Coordinates of N, CA and C in Angstrom, one line a residue:
M17 N -2.9 44.2 -11.8 CA -2.1 43.0 -11.3 C -3.0 41.9 -10.8
S18 N -2.9 40.7 -11.3 CA -3.8 39.7 -10.8 C -3.1 38.8 -9.8
S19 N -3.9 38.3 -8.9 CA -3.3 37.4 -7.8 C -3.2 36.0 -8.4
V20 N -2.5 35.2 -7.6 CA -2.3 33.8 -8.0 C -3.6 33.0 -7.9
A21 N -4.5 33.4 -7.0 CA -5.8 32.7 -6.8 C -6.6 33.0 -8.1
E22 N -6.5 34.2 -8.6 CA -7.3 34.5 -9.8 C -6.9 33.8 -11.0
S23 N -5.6 33.6 -11.1 CA -5.0 32.9 -12.3 C -5.2 31.4 -12.3
H24 N -5.4 30.8 -11.1 CA -5.6 29.4 -10.9 C -6.9 29.1 -10.1
P25 N -8.0 29.2 -10.7 CA -9.3 28.9 -9.9 C -9.2 27.5 -9.2
E26 N -9.9 27.4 -8.1 CA -9.9 26.2 -7.4 C -10.4 24.9 -8.1
P27 N -11.5 25.0 -8.9 CA -11.9 23.8 -9.6 C -10.9 23.2 -10.6
E28 N -10.1 24.1 -11.3 CA -9.1 23.6 -12.2 C -8.0 22.8 -11.4
R29 N -7.6 23.4 -10.3 CA -6.6 22.7 -9.4 C -7.1 21.4 -9.0
E30 N -8.4 21.3 -8.6 CA -8.9 20.0 -8.1 C -8.9 19.0 -9.3
E31 N -9.3 19.4 -10.5 CA -9.3 18.5 -11.6 C -7.9 18.0 -11.9
R32 N -7.0 18.9 -11.9 CA -5.6 18.5 -12.1 C -5.1 17.5 -11.1
G33 N -5.4 17.8 -9.8 CA -5.1 16.9 -8.7 C -5.7 15.5 -8.9
D34 N -7.0 15.5 -9.3 CA -7.6 14.2 -9.5 C -7.0 13.4 -10.6
H35 N -6.6 14.1 -11.7 CA -6.0 13.5 -12.8 C -4.6 12.9 -12.4
L36 N -3.8 13.7 -11.6 CA -2.5 13.2 -11.2 C -2.6 12.0 -10.3
I37 N -3.6 12.0 -9.4 CA -3.8 10.9 -8.5 C -4.1 9.6 -9.3
L38 N -5.0 9.7 -10.3 CA -5.4 8.6 -11.1 C -4.2 8.1 -11.9
V39 N -3.3 9.0 -12.4 CA -2.2 8.6 -13.2 C -1.2 7.8 -12.3
H40 N -1.0 8.3 -11.1 CA -0.1 7.6 -10.2 C -0.6 6.3 -9.7
C41 N -1.9 6.2 -9.4 CA -2.5 4.9 -9.0 C -2.5 3.9 -10.1
A42 N -2.7 4.3 -11.4 CA -2.6 3.4 -12.5 C -1.2 2.9 -12.7
A43 N -0.2 3.7 -12.4 CA 1.2 3.2 -12.5 C 1.5 2.1 -11.5
V44 N 1.0 2.3 -10.3 CA 1.2 1.3 -9.2 C 0.6 -0.1 -9.5
G45 N -0.5 -0.1 -10.3 CA -1.2 -1.3 -10.6 C -0.4 -2.3 -11.4
H46 N 0.6 -1.8 -12.1 CA 1.3 -2.7 -13.0 C 2.1 -3.7 -12.2
E47 N 1.9 -5.0 -12.6 CA 2.7 -6.1 -11.9 C 4.1 -6.0 -12.3
R48 N 5.0 -6.3 -11.4 CA 6.4 -6.3 -11.6 C 7.0 -7.6 -11.0
P49 N 7.9 -8.3 -11.7 CA 8.4 -9.5 -11.1 C 9.1 -9.2 -9.8
S50 N 9.1 -10.2 -8.9 CA 9.8 -10.0 -7.6 C 11.3 -9.7 -7.8
A51 N 11.8 -9.2 -6.8 CA 13.3 -8.9 -6.8 C 14.1 -10.2 -7.0
Y52 N 13.6 -11.3 -6.4 CA 14.3 -12.6 -6.6 C 14.2 -13.0 -8.1
A53 N 13.1 -12.9 -8.7 CA 12.9 -13.3 -10.1 C 13.8 -12.4 -11.0
R54 N 13.9 -11.1 -10.7 CA 14.8 -10.3 -11.5 C 16.2 -10.6 -11.3
L55 N 16.6 -11.0 -10.0 CA 18.0 -11.4 -9.8 C 18.3 -12.7 -10.5
V56 N 17.4 -13.7 -10.5 CA 17.6 -14.9 -11.3 C 17.8 -14.6 -12.7
G57 N 17.0 -13.7 -13.3 CA 17.2 -13.3 -14.7 C 18.5 -12.7 -15.0
K58 N 19.1 -12.0 -14.0 CA 20.4 -11.3 -14.2 C 21.6 -12.2 -14.0
V59 N 21.6 -13.0 -12.9 CA 22.8 -13.8 -12.5 C 22.6 -15.3 -12.6
G60 N 21.4 -15.8 -12.8 CA 21.1 -17.2 -12.9 C 20.6 -17.7 -11.6
A61 N 20.0 -18.9 -11.6 CA 19.3 -19.4 -10.4 C 20.3 -19.8 -9.3
E62 N 21.4 -20.5 -9.6 CA 22.3 -20.9 -8.6 C 22.9 -19.8 -7.8
L63 N 23.4 -18.8 -8.6 CA 24.0 -17.6 -7.9 C 23.0 -16.8 -7.1
A64 N 21.8 -16.7 -7.7 CA 20.7 -16.0 -6.9 C 20.4 -16.7 -5.6
R65 N 20.3 -18.0 -5.7 CA 20.1 -18.8 -4.4 C 21.2 -18.5 -3.4
L66 N 22.4 -18.6 -3.8 CA 23.6 -18.4 -2.9 C 23.5 -17.0 -2.3
L67 N 23.2 -16.0 -3.2 CA 23.2 -14.6 -2.7 C 22.1 -14.4 -1.7
M68 N 20.9 -15.0 -1.9 CA 19.8 -14.9 -1.0 C 20.1 -15.6 0.3
F69 N 20.7 -16.7 0.3 CA 21.1 -17.4 1.5 C 22.1 -16.6 2.3
A70 N 23.1 -16.0 1.6 CA 24.1 -15.2 2.3 C 23.5 -13.9 2.9
L71 N 22.5 -13.3 2.2 CA 21.9 -12.1 2.7 C 20.9 -12.3 3.8
T72 N 20.2 -13.5 3.8 CA 19.2 -13.7 4.8 C 19.7 -14.5 6.0
G73 N 20.8 -15.2 5.9 CA 21.3 -15.9 7.0 C 20.4 -16.9 7.5
S74 N 20.3 -17.0 8.8 CA 19.5 -18.1 9.5 C 18.0 -17.6 9.7
H75 N 17.7 -16.4 9.2 CA 16.3 -15.8 9.5 C 15.3 -16.2 8.4
G76 N 15.7 -16.9 7.4 CA 14.8 -17.2 6.3 C 14.7 -16.1 5.3
R77 N 13.9 -16.3 4.3 CA 13.8 -15.3 3.2 C 13.2 -14.0 3.7
R78 N 12.3 -13.9 4.6 CA 11.7 -12.7 5.0 C 12.2 -12.1 6.3
G79 N 13.0 -12.8 7.0 CA 13.5 -12.4 8.3 C 12.5 -12.7 9.4
S80 N 12.8 -12.3 10.5 CA 11.9 -12.6 11.7 C 12.1 -11.5 12.7
S81 N 11.0 -11.2 13.4 CA 11.0 -10.1 14.4 C 11.2 -10.8 15.8
S82 N 11.1 -12.1 15.8 CA 11.3 -12.8 17.1 C 12.8 -13.2 17.3
P83 N 13.2 -13.4 18.5 CA 14.6 -13.8 18.8 C 15.0 -15.2 18.3

């Protein structure tokens, strides 16, 4: 009966881990349009502007941490 460590030597696990990290990092690098740009594409500029105004209120587009 072989143990789990014998069936999966450490170097293979490290190589697999390295590969997975590279795949995930490559996926993050792809540029994606902003949420606002995607909203404009779905509902049009005027409705997107109204929705953003309603959602952000008097805090501006990014909000504020100050009173």
